[in-house]
Coordinates of C-alpha atoms and ligand atoms in Angstrom, one line a residue:
M1 CA -12.4 -5.3 -47.1
I2 CA -14.3 -7.8 -45.0
I3 CA -15.3 -6.4 -41.6
D4 CA -15.6 -9.5 -39.4
L5 CA -17.4 -8.6 -36.1
R6 CA -18.7 -12.1 -35.3
S7 CA -16.3 -12.4 -32.4
D8 CA -13.0 -11.2 -31.0
T9 CA -11.7 -14.7 -31.7
V10 CA -11.3 -14.0 -35.5
T11 CA -8.1 -11.9 -35.1
I12 CA -5.1 -12.9 -37.1
P13 CA -1.6 -12.7 -35.4
T14 CA 0.4 -9.6 -36.4
S15 CA 3.9 -9.9 -37.8
E16 CA 5.3 -8.9 -34.4
M17 CA 3.4 -11.7 -32.7
K18 CA 4.4 -14.2 -35.4
N19 CA 8.1 -13.2 -34.9
A20 CA 7.7 -13.9 -31.2
M21 CA 6.2 -17.3 -32.0
F22 CA 8.8 -18.3 -34.5
N23 CA 11.7 -17.3 -32.2
A24 CA 10.3 -19.0 -29.1
P25 CA 12.5 -21.6 -27.3
V26 CA 10.5 -24.8 -27.0
G27 CA 10.6 -28.2 -25.5
D28 CA 8.2 -31.1 -24.8
D29 CA 5.6 -29.5 -22.4
V30 CA 4.1 -32.9 -21.4
F31 CA 7.5 -33.5 -19.8
G32 CA 7.4 -30.0 -18.4
D33 CA 10.3 -29.0 -20.6
D34 CA 8.9 -26.1 -22.6
P35 CA 10.5 -22.9 -21.3
T36 CA 8.0 -20.6 -23.1
V37 CA 5.0 -22.5 -21.8
N38 CA 6.4 -22.3 -18.3
K39 CA 7.1 -18.6 -18.7
L40 CA 3.5 -17.9 -19.8
E41 CA 2.0 -20.0 -17.0
S42 CA 4.0 -18.1 -14.3
L43 CA 3.4 -14.7 -16.0
G44 CA -0.4 -15.3 -16.0
A45 CA -0.4 -16.6 -12.4
G46 CA 1.7 -13.7 -11.2
M47 CA -0.6 -11.1 -12.7
F48 CA -3.6 -12.5 -10.7
G49 CA -1.7 -13.3 -7.6
K50 CA -2.1 -17.1 -8.1
E51 CA 0.5 -19.8 -7.4
A52 CA 0.4 -21.6 -10.7
G53 CA -1.0 -21.7 -14.2
L54 CA -1.8 -24.2 -16.9
F55 CA -1.8 -23.5 -20.6
C56 CA -4.7 -25.2 -22.4
P57 CA -6.0 -25.3 -26.0
S58 CA -9.2 -23.5 -25.2
G59 CA -11.3 -21.6 -22.7
V60 CA -13.9 -24.4 -22.7
M61 CA -11.2 -26.7 -21.5
T62 CA -9.9 -24.4 -18.7
N63 CA -13.5 -23.9 -17.5
Q64 CA -14.3 -27.6 -17.6
I65 CA -11.1 -28.6 -15.9
A66 CA -11.8 -26.0 -13.1
I67 CA -15.2 -27.4 -12.5
K68 CA -13.9 -31.0 -12.5
I69 CA -11.0 -30.6 -10.1
N70 CA -13.0 -28.9 -7.3
T71 CA -16.2 -30.9 -7.3
N72 CA -17.3 -34.4 -6.5
A73 CA -20.3 -35.9 -8.3
P74 CA -23.1 -36.0 -7.4
G75 CA -23.4 -32.3 -6.7
E76 CA -24.5 -29.0 -8.1
L77 CA -23.0 -25.9 -9.7
I78 CA -24.6 -22.5 -9.5
C79 CA -24.3 -19.9 -12.3
D80 CA -26.3 -17.2 -14.1
E81 CA -28.6 -18.5 -16.9
L82 CA -26.5 -16.6 -19.5
S83 CA -23.3 -18.2 -18.5
H84 CA -20.9 -19.6 -21.1
V85 CA -20.2 -22.7 -18.9
Y86 CA -23.9 -23.6 -19.1
N87 CA -24.9 -22.4 -22.6
Y88 CA -21.9 -22.9 -24.8
E89 CA -19.9 -25.8 -23.5
G90 CA -21.9 -28.7 -24.9
G91 CA -23.3 -29.8 -21.6
G92 CA -19.8 -30.4 -20.2
I93 CA -20.9 -29.6 -16.6
G94 CA -22.9 -32.9 -16.6
F95 CA -20.7 -34.8 -19.0
N96 CA -17.3 -34.1 -17.5
A97 CA -18.0 -33.4 -13.9
G98 CA -21.3 -35.2 -13.4
L99 CA -23.0 -32.2 -11.8
A100 CA -26.5 -30.8 -11.9
T101 CA -26.7 -27.0 -12.6
K102 CA -28.8 -24.5 -10.8
L103 CA -29.4 -21.4 -13.0
I104 CA -30.0 -18.0 -11.5
K105 CA -31.9 -15.4 -13.6
G106 CA -29.5 -12.5 -12.7
N107 CA -29.1 -9.0 -14.1
T108 CA -27.2 -8.8 -17.5
G109 CA -25.3 -12.1 -16.7
Q110 CA -24.4 -11.0 -13.1
I111 CA -25.6 -12.7 -9.9
T112 CA -25.5 -11.4 -6.3
A113 CA -24.3 -13.0 -3.1
E114 CA -28.0 -12.9 -1.9
E115 CA -29.2 -14.7 -5.0
I116 CA -26.5 -17.3 -4.6
E117 CA -27.3 -17.9 -1.0
A118 CA -30.9 -18.5 -1.8
A119 CA -29.9 -21.0 -4.5
I120 CA -27.8 -23.1 -2.1
N121 CA -29.5 -26.4 -1.4
P122 CA -30.3 -27.5 2.1
D123 CA -28.4 -30.3 3.7
D124 CA -31.0 -32.9 2.8
I125 CA -30.5 -36.2 0.9
H126 CA -33.1 -35.2 -1.7
F127 CA -31.0 -32.4 -3.1
P128 CA -27.7 -32.4 -5.0
E129 CA -25.0 -30.9 -2.8
T130 CA -24.1 -27.4 -3.8
Q131 CA -20.4 -27.4 -4.4
F132 CA -19.3 -24.8 -7.0
V133 CA -20.2 -21.2 -8.2
S134 CA -19.1 -19.9 -11.5
L135 CA -19.1 -16.2 -12.5
E136 CA -18.3 -14.5 -15.8
N137 CA -16.4 -11.2 -16.1
T138 CA -17.1 -9.7 -18.6
C139 CA -20.3 -11.5 -19.3
N140 CA -20.6 -12.2 -23.0
K141 CA -24.4 -12.8 -23.2
G142 CA -25.1 -10.0 -20.8
G143 CA -23.4 -7.5 -23.3
G144 CA -19.9 -7.4 -21.9
T145 CA -20.8 -6.4 -18.4
I146 CA -18.3 -5.8 -15.6
Y147 CA -18.7 -7.0 -12.0
P148 CA -18.2 -4.5 -9.2
L149 CA -15.5 -5.6 -6.7
S150 CA -17.8 -5.0 -3.8
E151 CA -20.2 -7.7 -5.0
L152 CA -17.4 -10.1 -5.7
K153 CA -16.1 -9.7 -2.2
K154 CA -19.6 -10.5 -0.8
I155 CA -19.8 -13.6 -3.0
K156 CA -16.3 -14.8 -2.0
A157 CA -17.2 -14.4 1.7
L158 CA -20.3 -16.4 1.2
C159 CA -18.5 -19.1 -0.7
N160 CA -15.9 -19.3 2.0
E161 CA -18.6 -19.6 4.7
K162 CA -20.5 -22.3 2.8
N163 CA -17.4 -24.2 1.6
L164 CA -18.1 -23.6 -2.1
T165 CA -15.4 -23.2 -4.8
L166 CA -15.6 -19.9 -6.6
H167 CA -14.5 -19.9 -10.3
L168 CA -14.1 -17.0 -12.7
D169 CA -14.7 -17.5 -16.4
G170 CA -12.5 -14.7 -17.3
A171 CA -12.5 -15.3 -21.1
R172 CA -12.6 -11.5 -21.4
V173 CA -11.2 -10.6 -18.0
F174 CA -8.8 -8.0 -19.4
N175 CA -11.7 -6.2 -21.1
A176 CA -13.1 -5.8 -17.6
L177 CA -9.8 -4.9 -16.0
V178 CA -9.0 -2.0 -18.3
E179 CA -12.3 -0.4 -17.4
A180 CA -12.8 -1.4 -13.8
D181 CA -11.5 0.3 -10.7
Y182 CA -9.7 -2.8 -9.4
T183 CA -6.5 -4.6 -10.3
A184 CA -5.9 -8.1 -11.6
K185 CA -4.5 -9.0 -8.2
E186 CA -7.5 -7.6 -6.3
L187 CA -9.8 -9.6 -8.7
G188 CA -7.6 -12.7 -8.4
D189 CA -8.0 -12.6 -4.6
Q190 CA -11.8 -13.1 -4.9
F191 CA -11.5 -16.4 -6.8
D192 CA -10.2 -19.9 -6.2
T193 CA -9.6 -20.6 -9.9
I194 CA -9.6 -18.3 -13.0
S195 CA -9.8 -19.0 -16.7
V196 CA -8.4 -16.5 -19.1
C197 CA -8.6 -16.5 -22.9
L198 CA -5.5 -15.5 -24.8
S199 CA -7.2 -16.0 -28.2
K200 CA -9.8 -13.2 -27.9
G201 CA -9.0 -9.6 -27.2
L202 CA -5.3 -10.3 -26.7
G203 CA -5.0 -11.6 -30.3
A204 CA -3.3 -14.9 -29.9
P205 CA -4.3 -17.6 -32.3
V206 CA -4.9 -20.3 -29.7
G207 CA -5.0 -20.9 -26.0
S208 CA -6.3 -20.2 -22.5
L209 CA -4.8 -20.2 -19.1
L210 CA -6.2 -21.8 -15.9
L211 CA -4.9 -20.2 -12.7
G212 CA -5.1 -21.4 -9.2
T213 CA -3.1 -23.0 -6.3
K214 CA -0.2 -25.4 -7.0
K215 CA -2.4 -28.2 -5.7
D216 CA -5.3 -27.2 -8.1
I217 CA -3.0 -26.9 -11.1
K218 CA -1.4 -30.3 -10.4
K219 CA -4.8 -31.9 -10.5
A220 CA -5.7 -29.8 -13.5
R221 CA -2.6 -31.1 -15.4
R222 CA -3.9 -34.6 -14.9
I223 CA -7.4 -33.8 -16.2
R224 CA -6.0 -31.8 -19.2
K225 CA -4.0 -35.0 -20.2
I226 CA -7.1 -37.1 -20.0
L227 CA -9.0 -34.7 -22.2
G228 CA -6.3 -34.9 -24.7
G229 CA -5.0 -31.4 -24.1
G230 CA -1.3 -32.3 -23.3
M231 CA 0.6 -30.5 -26.1
R232 CA 4.2 -31.0 -27.0
Q233 CA 6.2 -28.0 -28.4
A234 CA 3.4 -25.7 -27.4
G235 CA 5.8 -22.9 -26.7
Y236 CA 5.2 -21.6 -30.2
L237 CA 1.6 -21.0 -29.2
A238 CA 2.4 -19.8 -25.6
A239 CA 4.8 -17.2 -27.1
A240 CA 1.8 -15.6 -28.8
G241 CA 0.0 -15.5 -25.4
I242 CA 3.0 -13.9 -23.8
Y243 CA 3.1 -11.3 -26.6
G244 CA -0.6 -10.6 -26.1
L245 CA -0.3 -10.2 -22.3
E246 CA 2.7 -7.9 -22.7
N247 CA 1.4 -5.8 -25.6
N248 CA -2.3 -6.0 -26.2
V249 CA -4.0 -5.4 -22.8
N250 CA -4.1 -1.6 -22.7
R251 CA -5.2 -1.2 -26.3
L252 CA -8.5 -3.0 -25.5
K253 CA -9.8 0.4 -24.6
E254 CA -9.6 1.3 -28.3
D255 CA -11.9 -1.7 -29.0
H256 CA -14.3 -0.4 -26.3
A257 CA -14.4 3.1 -27.7
R258 CA -15.2 1.8 -31.2
A259 CA -17.9 -0.5 -29.8
K260 CA -19.5 2.5 -28.0
K261 CA -19.5 4.5 -31.2
L262 CA -21.1 1.6 -33.1
G263 CA -23.7 1.3 -30.3
T264 CA -24.5 5.0 -30.4
E265 CA -24.9 5.0 -34.2
L266 CA -27.1 1.8 -34.1
S267 CA -29.4 3.3 -31.6
Q268 CA -30.3 6.0 -34.1
L269 CA -31.4 3.6 -36.9
S270 CA -35.0 2.9 -37.7
Y271 CA -34.6 -0.9 -38.0
V272 CA -33.1 -1.1 -34.5
A273 CA -35.5 -1.5 -31.7
K274 CA -33.0 -1.4 -28.9
V275 CA -29.2 -1.5 -28.2
L276 CA -28.1 -3.0 -25.0
P277 CA -25.8 -0.7 -23.0
V278 CA -22.2 -1.1 -24.3
F279 CA -19.7 -1.6 -21.5
T280 CA -16.7 -3.1 -23.3
N281 CA -16.3 -4.6 -26.8
I282 CA -19.7 -6.3 -27.2
I283 CA -22.6 -4.7 -28.9
I284 CA -26.0 -6.5 -28.8
F285 CA -28.9 -5.0 -30.6
E286 CA -32.5 -5.9 -31.3
V287 CA -34.1 -5.5 -34.7
I288 CA -37.7 -4.2 -34.8
E289 CA -40.4 -6.8 -34.8
S290 CA -41.7 -6.1 -38.4
I291 CA -38.3 -7.2 -39.9
D292 CA -37.0 -10.7 -39.7
F293 CA -33.5 -10.1 -38.1
T294 CA -31.9 -12.7 -40.3
T295 CA -32.5 -10.5 -43.3
I296 CA -30.4 -7.8 -41.6
I297 CA -27.6 -10.3 -40.9
N298 CA -27.7 -11.4 -44.5
K299 CA -27.8 -7.9 -45.9
L300 CA -24.9 -6.9 -43.8
A301 CA -23.0 -10.0 -44.9
A302 CA -23.7 -9.2 -48.5
K303 CA -22.0 -5.8 -47.8
D304 CA -19.0 -7.6 -46.1
I305 CA -20.0 -7.0 -42.5
K306 CA -20.2 -10.2 -40.5
G307 CA -22.2 -10.4 -37.2
V308 CA -24.0 -13.3 -35.4
A309 CA -27.5 -14.1 -34.4
F310 CA -27.8 -13.8 -30.7
G311 CA -31.3 -14.9 -29.7
P312 CA -34.7 -13.8 -31.0
Q313 CA -34.3 -10.6 -33.0
K314 CA -30.9 -10.0 -31.5
I315 CA -27.6 -9.5 -33.3
R316 CA -24.2 -9.4 -31.7
L317 CA -21.2 -7.5 -33.0
V318 CA -17.8 -7.7 -31.3
T319 CA -14.9 -5.3 -31.8
H320 CA -11.3 -6.5 -31.7
L321 CA -7.6 -6.0 -32.6
N322 CA -8.2 -6.2 -36.4
F323 CA -11.1 -3.8 -36.4
T324 CA -9.6 -0.4 -37.4
D325 CA -11.0 3.2 -37.4
E326 CA -11.2 2.9 -41.2
M327 CA -13.4 -0.2 -40.8
L328 CA -15.5 1.6 -38.2
T329 CA -16.3 4.5 -40.6
K330 CA -17.2 2.0 -43.3
A331 CA -19.3 -0.1 -41.0
I332 CA -21.3 2.9 -39.8
K333 CA -21.9 3.9 -43.4
I334 CA -23.2 0.4 -44.3
L335 CA -25.3 0.1 -41.2
K336 CA -26.9 3.5 -42.1
S337 CA -27.5 2.4 -45.7
L338 CA -29.9 -0.4 -44.5
N339 CA -32.1 2.2 -42.8
Ligands
PLP1 C1 -15.0 -17.7 -25.6 C2 -15.4 -17.9 -24.3 C3 -15.0 -19.1 -23.6 C4 -14.1 -20.1 -24.1 O1 -14.1 -20.3 -25.5 P1 -13.0 -21.1 -26.3 O2 -13.5 -20.8 -27.7 O3 -13.1 -22.5 -25.9 O4 -11.7 -20.6 -26.0 C5 -15.4 -19.2 -22.3 N1 -16.2 -18.3 -21.7 C6 -16.6 -17.2 -22.4 C7 -17.5 -16.2 -21.7 C8 -16.3 -17.0 -23.7 O5 -16.7 -15.9 -24.3

């Protein structure tokens, strides 16, 4: 039994999801003819109170399209220094949208309205024009942290006042929503555009949704085509996304409970210096200085537990749909055996 905790992207579709995929009515989505893609796009948009949605191959693509459609180079994007859009999208902010990036050193991946206001450039020809703000909820590199609605409202008000587009990288937005005291609609109201991954906690094999106004999504469809993301009978994939949205949201709480348990157990081990607080399904821990952390990763891998290096001395484990209670018990036993 291999226990793969490298990411929540490693899930394999269940037979119920595969049945939904095989039985999906499909058509050519580039012509707008795929009923299952259309259903997924309106289902996602409806959940967050947005007018329209666009099904894309990946979350990188939905984020990059969102940045491109609401900015005009030269200009600048503001985000936290831990953001996926900055760290893990290959420099796409510069490559695709031609923007500079201003990084804020926030708190566990979260930035405040006050910090954003201080990062907005003055109206002076020396500076790139600030145009766009991107937030991440939950924040991956911050340890799966959840934004409070009160701060998001302040940020939205600031962005409205300063004429900045506010985007949510909601790759794991449902992990936030099942724990937070706000609804998808209340969250949706705070953002111009939202990117949602179907291929993470929701268990679909492929795909992300970009949500926004009809006007945004019309532009987004053009950019998706340019990037080579226009897919034909994509309904087979969209069906998996619909299945995930309809069946796999509430169960994310189970992933969170297992992650918390792993975090508690790890914090008691002698080779662990520190475990970051566990908010959702992401566990980040630091190995003590006297041990090279890669030896821990390798020893775990030799015992069939997979994690990833996550910065100096840091290891990340992510719980997901295919990580069972039986695996949890086994994983704890193995983690303890390295003590
Ligand atoms: C996974 C992820 C994405 C998108 O990744 P894809 O692999 O392209 O779907 C975007 N943002 C965050 C925070 C992520 O974790």
